[in-house]
Amino acid sequence: MKSLFNIIKEQIGSIYLIQRLAMFHIKIDNRNNVLGFVWEILNPAIQMAMYWFVFGLGLRENNGINGVPFIFWMLAGISMWFFMNQGILDGTKSIYQKFNLVAKMNFPLSTLPSYIITSKLYGHLFLLGILMILFWINGYWPSVYYIQLVYFIAISYLFTFAVTLLTSTLAVVVRDIQMVVQSSLRVLFFLSPILWQTERLPDFVEPYMQLNPFYYLANGYRASLLYNEWYIIDQWQLTVYNLGVIFLLLLVGSAAHFKFRNRFSDFI
Amino acid sequence: MKEAVVIKNVSKKYRMYRSKKEQITDLLLPGRGGKNFNAVEDVSLTAYEGDVIGLVGINGSGKSTLSNMIGGIVPPTTGEIIKNGDTHVIAINAGLNNELTGIENIEFKCLLMGFSKEEIKRVTPEIVAFSELGDFIYQPVKKYSSGMKSKLGFAISVSADPDILVIDEALSVGDQTFTNKSLDRMNEFKENGKTIFFVSHNLGQVKKFCKKVAWLEGGRLKKYGSTEEVMAEYEEFIEHYKKLSKKEQEAFRKETAKRREG
């Protein structure tokens, strides 16, 4: 519990640092490309087009889902995925990749994953902006439910941070964790209703699918952007469950982080 | 006089593995795979406020490990280091990014060193002036020569204002005029009463700059005292060591290496 407080204190004390380093990170990442930051959008756009082609046109013959065209349904759910997938993968690498950069300074090490995640968040917000415009053009107007979107963005960020706090520490000790994380993410991606509806599965399977946090997040984004429902309240059991998962991850992650922090240099 | 740094029976052990298999064995059954290497063994010394202490010794004697432990980069295996004040390690090449320009790197590295927004604003012009880079400051660092890069790194590093300073081979940067400028800056630190640990192979610099010298050999503190006293003996040892034949030098190294195992 004490470690968790220390992590929170360190994060809040470093907000300016995190945000500036995130900007630098985007700059460094894109400087060598002619199109620069555009790739942060172009890459997911191409992937989304392919998923729509295969899962929307190919498998569903472009049928809508609860009155919303498949393409919009998919876009609203998947935008969160690109952010979290990239955030968790790069965040897990962050400590062992960047440790030498900051080793000789008194650097708050728990901000390494958070600045990487924050840099991904900027791309996410930009992408979300473009998607919103697309939704507006097609008649899905902004509503009071957008307040809920803020909550879901925050929860996506928190969940990503909670996971990477733990995995970035473990990856320093055992590098294989990176591979484990990568595979797990792929499994969770296909087991969540991002590209297809889990409702089509036999009834007894559905509750287990809901244990996957991406289930809650994907549907939360959709409820806020397209369906105009108070998903947080309608599915309050899921809200409680996911907040619990995040809290638990933060608790374990911060304890692990502080346990190994002093010895990172021995493992790198 | 107030104590600035107290080093109490500090040792640093590293585990060394010859293969992945040894490493995994050691992870599962601690102590069954790999060997110990005592980089630093049972070193104790006290530095008072305003002390300028040179760390000398031949390659591999544990100078860098000890200075890293004082700087807080590496934790000791046993023993403890008590510090009264902020510590800063002058690390020239750490924290620079090749893709960013000089001026961007100033902000970048200052952020990493823990500067606030206002502090960065304040020190940036000073750093630009000190680095002598002129218009190159707006070019990406990857276009710099190694000397220019070091000058920038050094200029940023010395903009910090800590109580305890660790300098590891930092003054061999750039040409003679820049070295003199760097030495001036170091003397400024000294005059301001900072406690300084200075690691160098340049014995002339150590003699000129330091008040005290700690001589490390094979990870142990061989002698600690005033500069004149220790350096006289150390120089004698270096002369003697140089005169040894290659075989004898190797025998000497092997003997100390053996002692450091286990």
Short mmCIF file of C-alpha atoms in Angstrom, two decimals:
data_model
loop_
_atom_site.label_atom_id
_atom_site.label_comp_id
_atom_site.label_asym_id
_atom_site.label_seq_id
_atom_site.Cartn_x
_atom_site.Cartn_y
_atom_site.Cartn_z
CA MET A 1 0.00 0.00 0.00
CA LYS A 2 2.86 2.34 0.87
CA SER A 3 4.53 1.62 -2.48
CA LEU A 4 1.31 2.53 -4.25
CA PHE A 5 1.22 5.90 -2.50
CA ASN A 6 4.85 6.49 -3.44
CA ILE A 7 4.14 5.69 -7.08
CA ILE A 8 1.17 8.05 -7.13
CA LYS A 9 3.24 10.77 -5.49
CA GLU A 10 6.05 10.27 -7.99
CA GLN A 11 3.66 10.37 -10.94
CA ILE A 12 1.86 13.49 -9.82
CA GLY A 13 5.13 15.23 -8.99
CA SER A 14 6.41 14.49 -12.49
CA ILE A 15 3.46 15.53 -14.63
CA TYR A 16 5.43 18.23 -16.44
CA LEU A 17 8.35 15.86 -16.98
CA ILE A 18 6.12 13.08 -18.32
CA GLN A 19 4.32 15.35 -20.73
CA ARG A 20 7.51 16.97 -22.10
CA LEU A 21 9.30 13.64 -22.48
CA ALA A 22 6.24 12.25 -24.29
CA MET A 23 6.46 15.12 -26.79
CA PHE A 24 10.17 14.46 -27.29
CA HIS A 25 9.46 10.78 -27.72
CA ILE A 26 7.02 11.46 -30.56
CA LYS A 27 9.53 13.84 -32.14
CA ILE A 28 12.40 11.34 -31.93
CA ASP A 29 10.25 8.50 -33.24
CA ASN A 30 9.06 10.36 -36.30
CA ARG A 31 11.94 12.61 -37.23
CA ASN A 32 13.37 10.29 -39.85
CA ASN A 33 10.06 9.76 -41.66
CA VAL A 34 9.07 12.24 -44.33
CA LEU A 35 5.46 12.03 -43.19
CA GLY A 36 6.40 12.17 -39.50
CA PHE A 37 3.44 12.16 -37.13
CA VAL A 38 1.04 11.24 -39.96
CA TRP A 39 2.23 7.65 -39.60
CA GLU A 40 0.76 7.53 -36.10
CA ILE A 41 -2.62 7.79 -37.84
CA LEU A 42 -1.85 6.14 -41.16
CA ASN A 43 -0.70 2.86 -39.62
CA PRO A 44 -3.86 2.21 -37.63
CA ALA A 45 -5.98 3.49 -40.54
CA ILE A 46 -4.58 0.87 -42.88
CA GLN A 47 -5.09 -1.87 -40.30
CA MET A 48 -8.65 -0.75 -39.64
CA ALA A 49 -9.42 -0.81 -43.34
CA MET A 50 -8.16 -4.40 -43.55
CA TYR A 51 -10.12 -5.55 -40.52
CA TRP A 52 -13.25 -3.96 -41.93
CA PHE A 53 -12.68 -5.69 -45.25
CA VAL A 54 -12.18 -9.14 -43.72
CA PHE A 55 -14.54 -9.07 -40.74
CA GLY A 56 -17.11 -6.60 -41.98
CA LEU A 57 -17.48 -7.26 -45.67
CA GLY A 58 -16.10 -10.78 -45.76
CA LEU A 59 -17.66 -12.41 -42.72
CA ARG A 60 -20.66 -10.25 -41.84
CA GLU A 61 -21.65 -9.06 -45.29
CA ASN A 62 -21.71 -5.56 -43.85
CA ASN A 63 -24.71 -6.25 -41.58
CA GLY A 64 -25.20 -3.76 -38.78
CA ILE A 65 -24.94 -4.49 -35.05
CA ASN A 66 -27.87 -3.29 -32.95
CA GLY A 67 -28.70 -0.70 -35.56
CA VAL A 68 -25.16 0.62 -36.07
CA PRO A 69 -23.24 -0.20 -39.27
CA PHE A 70 -20.42 -2.65 -38.61
CA ILE A 71 -17.72 -0.23 -39.70
CA PHE A 72 -18.65 2.37 -37.05
CA TRP A 73 -19.16 -0.29 -34.42
CA MET A 74 -15.68 -1.65 -35.12
CA LEU A 75 -13.95 1.75 -35.33
CA ALA A 76 -15.27 2.92 -31.97
CA GLY A 77 -14.03 -0.24 -30.25
CA ILE A 78 -10.72 -0.65 -32.00
CA SER A 79 -9.42 2.90 -31.50
CA MET A 80 -8.85 2.08 -27.84
CA TRP A 81 -7.08 -1.13 -28.80
CA PHE A 82 -4.35 0.56 -30.89
CA PHE A 83 -3.54 2.83 -27.97
CA MET A 84 -3.45 0.11 -25.33
CA ASN A 85 -1.67 -2.47 -27.43
CA GLN A 86 1.14 -0.06 -28.37
CA GLY A 87 1.20 1.42 -24.89
CA ILE A 88 1.55 -1.94 -23.15
CA LEU A 89 4.12 -3.32 -25.61
CA ASP A 90 6.38 -0.25 -25.62
CA GLY A 91 5.73 0.44 -21.96
CA THR A 92 6.93 -3.05 -21.03
CA LYS A 93 10.19 -2.41 -22.86
CA SER A 94 10.58 1.06 -21.42
CA ILE A 95 12.70 0.37 -18.35
CA TYR A 96 15.23 -1.99 -19.85
CA GLN A 97 15.49 0.09 -23.01
CA LYS A 98 15.75 3.52 -21.41
CA PHE A 99 17.51 2.65 -18.16
CA ASN A 100 20.95 3.50 -19.47
CA LEU A 101 19.70 6.84 -20.71
CA VAL A 102 18.75 7.92 -17.21
CA ALA A 103 21.00 5.69 -15.10
CA LYS A 104 23.38 8.43 -14.06
CA MET A 105 20.67 10.86 -13.01
CA ASN A 106 18.27 10.96 -10.12
CA PHE A 107 15.39 10.04 -12.38
CA PRO A 108 12.00 8.91 -11.08
CA LEU A 109 12.07 5.51 -12.79
CA SER A 110 8.34 4.82 -12.55
CA THR A 111 7.79 7.65 -15.04
CA LEU A 112 9.58 5.75 -17.81
CA PRO A 113 6.52 3.66 -18.67
CA SER A 114 4.15 6.58 -18.11
CA TYR A 115 5.88 8.92 -20.53
CA ILE A 116 5.89 6.23 -23.21
CA ILE A 117 2.18 5.59 -22.62
CA THR A 118 1.44 9.31 -22.63
CA SER A 119 3.13 9.67 -26.01
CA LYS A 120 0.78 6.97 -27.32
CA LEU A 121 -2.18 8.73 -25.72
CA TYR A 122 -1.61 11.81 -27.90
CA GLY A 123 -1.86 9.68 -31.02
CA HIS A 124 -4.98 8.05 -29.60
CA LEU A 125 -6.71 11.36 -28.91
CA PHE A 126 -5.88 12.54 -32.42
CA LEU A 127 -7.27 9.35 -33.96
CA LEU A 128 -10.35 9.60 -31.77
CA GLY A 129 -10.88 13.16 -33.00
CA ILE A 130 -10.86 12.00 -36.61
CA LEU A 131 -13.27 9.17 -35.82
CA MET A 132 -15.63 11.56 -34.05
CA ILE A 133 -15.79 13.78 -37.11
CA LEU A 134 -16.57 10.68 -39.19
CA PHE A 135 -19.37 9.75 -36.77
CA TRP A 136 -20.82 13.28 -36.80
CA ILE A 137 -20.93 13.31 -40.59
CA ASN A 138 -22.95 10.12 -40.40
CA GLY A 139 -25.42 11.45 -37.90
CA TYR A 140 -24.01 10.22 -34.57
CA TRP A 141 -24.01 13.60 -32.88
CA PRO A 142 -22.05 14.51 -29.75
CA SER A 143 -24.19 14.01 -26.69
CA VAL A 144 -24.08 14.14 -22.93
CA TYR A 145 -22.69 10.60 -23.14
CA TYR A 146 -19.35 12.06 -24.25
CA ILE A 147 -18.74 12.68 -20.54
CA GLN A 148 -18.59 8.93 -20.21
CA LEU A 149 -15.95 8.82 -22.95
CA VAL A 150 -13.61 10.88 -20.78
CA TYR A 151 -14.00 8.24 -18.10
CA PHE A 152 -13.24 5.41 -20.52
CA ILE A 153 -10.16 7.15 -21.92
CA ALA A 154 -8.92 7.66 -18.37
CA ILE A 155 -9.60 4.02 -17.51
CA SER A 156 -7.77 2.84 -20.65
CA TYR A 157 -4.77 4.94 -19.63
CA LEU A 158 -4.89 3.71 -16.04
CA PHE A 159 -5.24 0.11 -17.07
CA THR A 160 -2.31 0.42 -19.50
CA PHE A 161 -0.21 2.04 -16.81
CA ALA A 162 -1.16 -0.54 -14.19
CA VAL A 163 -0.18 -3.41 -16.48
CA THR A 164 3.11 -1.86 -17.61
CA LEU A 165 4.12 -0.88 -14.09
CA LEU A 166 4.26 -4.59 -13.36
CA THR A 167 5.47 -5.91 -16.74
CA SER A 168 8.17 -3.27 -17.24
CA THR A 169 9.69 -4.28 -13.90
CA LEU A 170 9.44 -8.01 -14.57
CA ALA A 171 10.87 -7.57 -18.08
CA VAL A 172 14.06 -6.13 -16.58
CA VAL A 173 14.56 -9.27 -14.53
CA VAL A 174 13.43 -11.77 -17.17
CA ARG A 175 13.45 -10.41 -20.70
CA ASP A 176 11.08 -13.17 -21.87
CA ILE A 177 8.21 -11.30 -20.25
CA GLN A 178 8.10 -9.15 -23.37
CA MET A 179 7.18 -12.21 -25.42
CA VAL A 180 4.63 -13.37 -22.87
CA VAL A 181 2.98 -9.95 -22.94
CA GLN A 182 2.94 -9.86 -26.72
CA SER A 183 1.27 -13.25 -26.99
CA SER A 184 -1.21 -12.56 -24.22
CA LEU A 185 -2.26 -9.34 -25.88
CA ARG A 186 -2.89 -11.12 -29.14
CA VAL A 187 -5.02 -13.71 -27.38
CA LEU A 188 -7.01 -11.07 -25.51
CA PHE A 189 -7.53 -9.12 -28.71
CA PHE A 190 -9.23 -11.97 -30.50
CA LEU A 191 -11.13 -12.96 -27.36
CA SER A 192 -12.71 -9.54 -27.03
CA PRO A 193 -15.64 -8.07 -28.94
CA ILE A 194 -13.47 -5.72 -30.97
CA LEU A 195 -13.86 -7.32 -34.38
CA TRP A 196 -16.79 -9.65 -33.68
CA GLN A 197 -19.71 -9.99 -31.28
CA THR A 198 -19.16 -12.37 -28.41
CA GLU A 199 -22.95 -12.50 -27.97
CA ARG A 200 -23.02 -15.06 -30.74
CA LEU A 201 -21.25 -17.58 -28.52
CA PRO A 202 -23.17 -20.11 -26.40
CA ASP A 203 -24.65 -18.45 -23.32
CA PHE A 204 -22.41 -20.15 -20.78
CA VAL A 205 -19.27 -18.74 -22.43
CA GLU A 206 -20.31 -15.09 -22.39
CA PRO A 207 -19.68 -14.39 -18.67
CA TYR A 208 -16.10 -15.61 -19.04
CA MET A 209 -15.56 -13.29 -22.01
CA GLN A 210 -16.57 -10.41 -19.77
CA LEU A 211 -13.61 -11.08 -17.49
CA ASN A 212 -11.42 -9.64 -20.24
CA PRO A 213 -10.97 -5.92 -19.53
CA PHE A 214 -11.00 -5.14 -23.25
CA TYR A 215 -14.62 -6.31 -23.30
CA TYR A 216 -15.61 -3.54 -20.91
CA LEU A 217 -13.49 -0.88 -22.59
CA ALA A 218 -14.52 -1.61 -26.19
CA ASN A 219 -18.21 -1.60 -25.30
CA GLY A 220 -17.75 1.48 -23.12
CA TYR A 221 -16.30 3.48 -26.01
CA ARG A 222 -19.20 2.34 -28.21
CA ALA A 223 -21.85 3.20 -25.64
CA SER A 224 -20.42 6.71 -25.36
CA LEU A 225 -19.83 7.40 -29.05
CA LEU A 226 -22.62 5.54 -30.81
CA TYR A 227 -25.30 3.97 -28.63
CA ASN A 228 -25.85 6.79 -26.15
CA GLU A 229 -26.10 4.52 -23.11
CA TRP A 230 -24.77 4.90 -19.58
CA TYR A 231 -22.61 1.81 -19.78
CA ILE A 232 -20.84 2.54 -16.47
CA ILE A 233 -24.16 2.30 -14.61
CA ASP A 234 -25.98 -0.27 -16.74
CA GLN A 235 -23.07 -2.65 -16.34
CA TRP A 236 -22.07 -1.59 -12.85
CA GLN A 237 -20.83 -5.08 -12.00
CA LEU A 238 -18.29 -4.78 -14.81
CA THR A 239 -17.31 -1.30 -13.65
CA VAL A 240 -16.63 -2.55 -10.15
CA TYR A 241 -14.80 -5.60 -11.46
CA ASN A 242 -12.51 -3.62 -13.78
CA LEU A 243 -11.72 -0.93 -11.24
CA GLY A 244 -10.84 -3.77 -8.88
CA VAL A 245 -8.54 -5.34 -11.45
CA ILE A 246 -6.77 -2.03 -12.02
CA PHE A 247 -6.37 -1.45 -8.31
CA LEU A 248 -4.95 -4.92 -7.80
CA LEU A 249 -2.52 -4.51 -10.69
CA LEU A 250 -1.37 -1.16 -9.35
CA LEU A 251 -0.88 -2.66 -5.91
CA VAL A 252 1.19 -5.59 -7.15
CA GLY A 253 2.97 -3.47 -9.79
CA SER A 254 4.11 -0.77 -7.38
CA ALA A 255 5.28 -3.33 -4.83
CA ALA A 256 7.30 -5.14 -7.52
CA HIS A 257 8.65 -1.88 -8.91
CA PHE A 258 10.04 -0.75 -5.58
CA LYS A 259 11.32 -4.20 -4.69
CA PHE A 260 13.51 -4.34 -7.79
CA ARG A 261 14.12 -0.67 -8.50
CA ASN A 262 17.39 -0.45 -6.61
CA ARG A 263 18.71 -3.50 -8.37
CA PHE A 264 17.75 -2.65 -11.96
CA SER A 265 21.39 -1.87 -12.74
CA ASP A 266 22.38 -5.42 -11.75
CA PHE A 267 20.01 -6.91 -14.33
CA ILE A 268 20.80 -4.63 -17.26
CA MET B 1 33.62 19.79 10.10
CA LYS B 2 30.41 18.21 8.90
CA GLU B 3 30.39 14.79 7.33
CA ALA B 4 29.17 14.82 3.73
CA VAL B 5 29.59 11.21 2.69
CA VAL B 6 30.18 8.29 5.01
CA ILE B 7 31.05 5.00 3.35
CA LYS B 8 30.72 2.12 5.79
CA ASN B 9 32.18 -1.31 4.94
CA VAL B 10 30.84 -1.16 1.43
CA SER B 11 31.19 -4.17 -0.88
CA LYS B 12 29.87 -4.84 -4.32
CA LYS B 13 29.56 -8.39 -5.60
CA TYR B 14 28.66 -9.26 -9.14
CA ARG B 15 27.52 -12.66 -10.32
CA MET B 16 29.35 -13.81 -13.41
CA TYR B 17 28.06 -16.49 -15.72
CA ARG B 18 29.78 -18.25 -18.55
CA SER B 19 26.58 -19.41 -20.21
CA LYS B 20 22.82 -19.03 -20.21
CA LYS B 21 22.59 -22.39 -18.50
CA GLU B 22 24.61 -21.20 -15.53
CA GLN B 23 22.42 -18.13 -15.27
CA ILE B 24 19.21 -20.17 -15.22
CA THR B 25 20.64 -22.63 -12.71
CA ASP B 26 21.55 -19.71 -10.48
CA LEU B 27 18.09 -18.22 -10.80
CA LEU B 28 16.40 -21.49 -9.79
CA LEU B 29 18.97 -22.71 -7.28
CA PRO B 30 20.75 -19.64 -5.93
CA GLY B 31 24.46 -20.21 -5.49
CA ARG B 32 24.67 -23.25 -7.72
CA GLY B 33 25.63 -21.57 -10.99
CA GLY B 34 28.11 -18.83 -11.86
CA LYS B 35 30.86 -17.20 -9.85
CA ASN B 36 31.12 -14.19 -7.61
CA PHE B 37 33.26 -11.24 -8.48
CA ASN B 38 34.07 -8.73 -5.78
CA ALA B 39 34.27 -5.44 -7.63
CA VAL B 40 34.62 -3.52 -4.39
CA GLU B 41 35.50 -5.11 -1.08
CA ASP B 42 34.95 -3.68 2.38
CA VAL B 43 35.75 -0.06 1.65
CA SER B 44 35.21 2.51 4.39
CA LEU B 45 35.99 6.17 4.22
CA THR B 46 34.52 9.47 5.33
CA ALA B 47 34.40 12.63 3.27
CA TYR B 48 33.81 15.96 5.01
CA GLU B 49 32.04 18.91 3.50
CA GLY B 50 34.29 20.63 0.98
CA ASP B 51 36.60 17.67 0.53
CA VAL B 52 37.91 17.03 -2.95
CA ILE B 53 38.84 13.39 -3.12
CA GLY B 54 40.65 11.76 -6.01
CA LEU B 55 39.99 8.09 -6.69
CA VAL B 56 43.00 6.45 -8.30
CA GLY B 57 44.03 2.94 -9.24
CA ILE B 58 44.85 0.91 -12.33
CA ASN B 59 42.12 -0.28 -14.70
CA GLY B 60 39.68 -2.65 -13.05
CA SER B 61 40.56 -1.63 -9.52
CA GLY B 62 36.95 -0.72 -8.69
CA LYS B 63 37.11 3.07 -9.05
CA SER B 64 34.08 3.32 -11.30
CA THR B 65 32.03 0.86 -9.28
CA LEU B 66 32.78 2.81 -6.12
CA SER B 67 32.02 6.16 -7.76
CA ASN B 68 28.78 4.72 -9.16
CA MET B 69 27.80 3.60 -5.68
CA ILE B 70 28.54 7.04 -4.27
CA GLY B 71 26.47 8.54 -7.08
CA GLY B 72 23.59 6.24 -6.19
CA ILE B 73 23.56 4.54 -9.59
CA VAL B 74 24.52 1.12 -8.28
CA PRO B 75 23.43 -0.15 -4.87
CA PRO B 76 26.08 -1.74 -2.63
CA THR B 77 25.72 -5.47 -1.94
CA THR B 78 26.61 -4.99 1.70
CA GLY B 79 27.49 -2.00 3.82
CA GLU B 80 25.98 1.44 3.48
CA ILE B 81 26.66 4.90 2.14
CA ILE B 82 25.24 7.82 4.05
CA LYS B 83 25.04 11.08 2.13
CA ASN B 84 24.13 14.48 3.47
CA GLY B 85 22.94 16.39 0.45
CA ASP B 86 22.03 16.05 -3.22
CA THR B 87 24.37 14.00 -5.34
CA HIS B 88 25.06 14.56 -8.99
CA VAL B 89 27.15 12.46 -11.35
CA ILE B 90 28.76 14.29 -14.23
CA ALA B 91 27.87 12.01 -17.09
CA ILE B 92 28.82 13.59 -20.36
CA ASN B 93 27.39 11.22 -22.88
CA ALA B 94 24.37 9.98 -20.95
CA GLY B 95 21.02 11.47 -21.83
CA LEU B 96 21.80 12.92 -25.24
CA ASN B 97 19.69 11.96 -28.22
CA ASN B 98 21.16 11.99 -31.72
CA GLU B 99 17.91 12.85 -33.47
CA LEU B 100 17.31 16.01 -31.47
CA THR B 101 19.06 19.32 -32.06
CA GLY B 102 21.51 20.76 -29.55
CA ILE B 103 18.98 23.15 -28.09
CA GLU B 104 16.35 20.40 -27.82
CA ASN B 105 18.92 18.17 -26.15
CA ILE B 106 19.53 20.84 -23.53
CA GLU B 107 15.89 20.68 -22.48
CA PHE B 108 15.81 16.88 -22.84
CA LYS B 109 18.83 16.21 -20.67
CA CYS B 110 17.87 18.87 -18.13
CA LEU B 111 14.48 17.15 -17.79
CA LEU B 112 16.21 13.84 -17.20
CA MET B 113 18.44 15.46 -14.58
CA GLY B 114 15.29 16.53 -12.74
CA PHE B 115 15.23 20.26 -13.52
CA SER B 116 11.96 22.16 -13.26
CA LYS B 117 10.52 24.21 -16.11
CA GLU B 118 11.84 27.48 -14.62
CA GLU B 119 15.30 26.10 -13.94
CA ILE B 120 15.59 24.91 -17.52
CA LYS B 121 14.64 28.34 -18.77
CA ARG B 122 17.25 29.91 -16.54
CA VAL B 123 20.19 27.65 -17.37
CA THR B 124 19.65 27.27 -21.14
CA PRO B 125 21.45 30.49 -22.17
CA GLU B 126 24.34 29.66 -19.84
CA ILE B 127 24.67 26.20 -21.34
CA VAL B 128 24.57 27.53 -24.89
CA ALA B 129 27.34 29.99 -24.06
CA PHE B 130 29.46 27.44 -22.21
CA SER B 131 29.24 24.83 -24.96
CA GLU B 132 30.78 27.18 -27.57
CA LEU B 133 28.73 25.55 -30.31
CA GLY B 134 27.45 28.73 -31.98
CA ASP B 135 24.89 28.08 -34.68
CA PHE B 136 25.48 24.35 -34.48
CA ILE B 137 23.22 24.39 -31.43
CA TYR B 138 20.27 24.30 -33.87
CA GLN B 139 21.61 21.27 -35.74
CA PRO B 140 20.76 17.67 -34.85
CA VAL B 141 23.40 16.14 -32.60
CA LYS B 142 24.04 13.33 -35.07
CA LYS B 143 25.83 15.91 -37.23
CA TYR B 144 28.22 16.81 -34.41
CA SER B 145 31.81 15.65 -34.13
CA SER B 146 32.53 13.61 -31.02
CA GLY B 147 34.29 16.59 -29.46
CA MET B 148 31.29 18.85 -30.03
CA LYS B 149 28.95 16.27 -28.59
CA SER B 150 31.05 15.92 -25.46
CA LYS B 151 31.24 19.69 -25.05
CA LEU B 152 27.45 19.90 -25.15
CA GLY B 153 27.05 17.01 -22.72
CA PHE B 154 29.59 18.50 -20.37
CA ALA B 155 28.04 21.96 -20.51
CA ILE B 156 24.63 20.54 -19.61
CA SER B 157 26.02 18.30 -16.88
CA VAL B 158 27.85 21.05 -15.01
CA SER B 159 24.80 23.31 -14.94
CA ALA B 160 23.56 21.32 -11.96
CA ASP B 161 24.11 22.69 -8.48
CA PRO B 162 24.37 19.73 -6.10
CA ASP B 163 26.08 19.35 -2.73
CA ILE B 164 28.05 16.26 -3.69
CA LEU B 165 29.60 15.81 -7.10
CA VAL B 166 31.00 12.69 -8.73
CA ILE B 167 33.24 13.26 -11.73
CA ASP B 168 34.33 10.17 -13.64
CA GLU B 169 36.90 10.83 -16.37
CA ALA B 170 35.05 13.93 -17.45
CA LEU B 171 37.86 16.37 -17.98
CA SER B 172 39.45 14.71 -21.00
CA VAL B 173 36.85 16.31 -23.24
CA GLY B 174 37.56 18.62 -26.15
CA ASP B 175 40.74 20.53 -26.89
CA GLN B 176 43.12 22.15 -24.40
CA THR B 177 41.20 25.42 -24.20
CA PHE B 178 37.98 23.61 -23.38
CA THR B 179 39.76 21.46 -20.80
CA ASN B 180 41.00 24.62 -19.11
CA LYS B 181 37.50 26.03 -19.10
CA SER B 182 36.19 22.79 -17.62
CA LEU B 183 38.85 22.87 -14.94
CA ASP B 184 37.84 26.44 -14.11
CA ARG B 185 34.27 25.28 -13.67
CA MET B 186 35.44 22.43 -11.45
CA ASN B 187 37.44 24.87 -9.36
CA GLU B 188 34.33 26.99 -9.03
CA PHE B 189 32.55 23.97 -7.54
CA LYS B 190 35.51 23.49 -5.24
CA GLU B 191 35.50 27.11 -4.08
CA ASN B 192 31.77 26.90 -3.40
CA GLY B 193 32.54 24.20 -0.88
CA LYS B 194 31.07 21.22 -2.75
CA THR B 195 32.20 17.77 -1.82
CA ILE B 196 33.76 16.25 -4.92
CA PHE B 197 34.81 12.75 -5.89
CA PHE B 198 37.14 12.84 -8.84
CA VAL B 199 38.03 9.74 -10.83
CA SER B 200 40.91 10.14 -13.25
CA HIS B 201 43.92 8.49 -14.77
CA ASN B 202 45.50 11.87 -15.27
CA LEU B 203 47.74 12.01 -12.22
CA GLY B 204 48.73 15.61 -12.90
CA GLN B 205 45.11 16.70 -12.69
CA VAL B 206 44.53 14.70 -9.54
CA LYS B 207 47.55 16.26 -7.85
CA LYS B 208 46.53 19.76 -8.84
CA PHE B 209 42.85 19.44 -8.08
CA CYS B 210 42.38 17.10 -5.11
CA LYS B 211 42.99 17.59 -1.41
CA LYS B 212 42.79 13.91 -0.57
CA VAL B 213 43.32 10.74 -2.51
CA ALA B 214 41.87 7.26 -2.12
CA TRP B 215 43.93 4.56 -3.80
CA LEU B 216 42.08 1.42 -4.79
CA GLU B 217 43.74 -1.81 -5.70
CA GLY B 218 41.89 -4.97 -6.62
CA GLY B 219 38.66 -3.60 -5.18
CA ARG B 220 40.16 -2.74 -1.81
CA LEU B 221 41.08 0.59 -0.34
CA LYS B 222 44.85 0.44 -0.22
CA LYS B 223 45.52 3.88 1.12
CA TYR B 224 43.56 6.99 1.98
CA GLY B 225 45.07 10.27 3.02
CA SER B 226 46.35 13.64 1.90
CA THR B 227 47.23 14.03 -1.77
CA GLU B 228 51.00 14.39 -1.27
CA GLU B 229 51.27 11.36 0.93
CA VAL B 230 49.21 8.95 -1.17
CA MET B 231 50.27 10.17 -4.57
CA ALA B 232 53.98 9.80 -3.77
CA GLU B 233 53.42 6.17 -2.97
CA TYR B 234 51.00 5.60 -5.85
CA GLU B 235 53.40 7.09 -8.40
CA GLU B 236 56.12 4.85 -7.06
CA PHE B 237 53.83 1.86 -7.53
CA ILE B 238 52.97 2.91 -11.10
CA GLU B 239 56.66 3.28 -11.94
CA HIS B 240 57.32 -0.13 -10.49
CA TYR B 241 54.34 -1.66 -12.30
CA LYS B 242 55.39 -0.21 -15.63
CA LYS B 243 58.85 -1.68 -15.25
CA LEU B 244 57.50 -5.19 -14.75
CA SER B 245 57.69 -7.50 -17.73
CA LYS B 246 54.43 -8.44 -19.46
CA LYS B 247 54.50 -11.80 -17.72
CA GLU B 248 54.94 -10.29 -14.30
CA GLN B 249 52.14 -7.78 -14.93
CA GLU B 250 49.89 -10.63 -15.91
CA ALA B 251 50.85 -12.61 -12.83
CA PHE B 252 50.01 -9.58 -10.68
CA ARG B 253 46.62 -9.17 -12.33
CA LYS B 254 45.85 -12.87 -12.02
CA GLU B 255 46.70 -12.87 -8.36
CA THR B 256 44.36 -9.97 -7.59
CA ALA B 257 41.65 -11.47 -9.80
CA LYS B 258 41.81 -14.73 -7.90
CA ARG B 259 41.49 -12.98 -4.60
CA ARG B 260 38.34 -11.24 -5.83
CA GLU B 261 36.50 -14.47 -6.59
CA GLY B 262 34.33 -16.27 -4.10
#
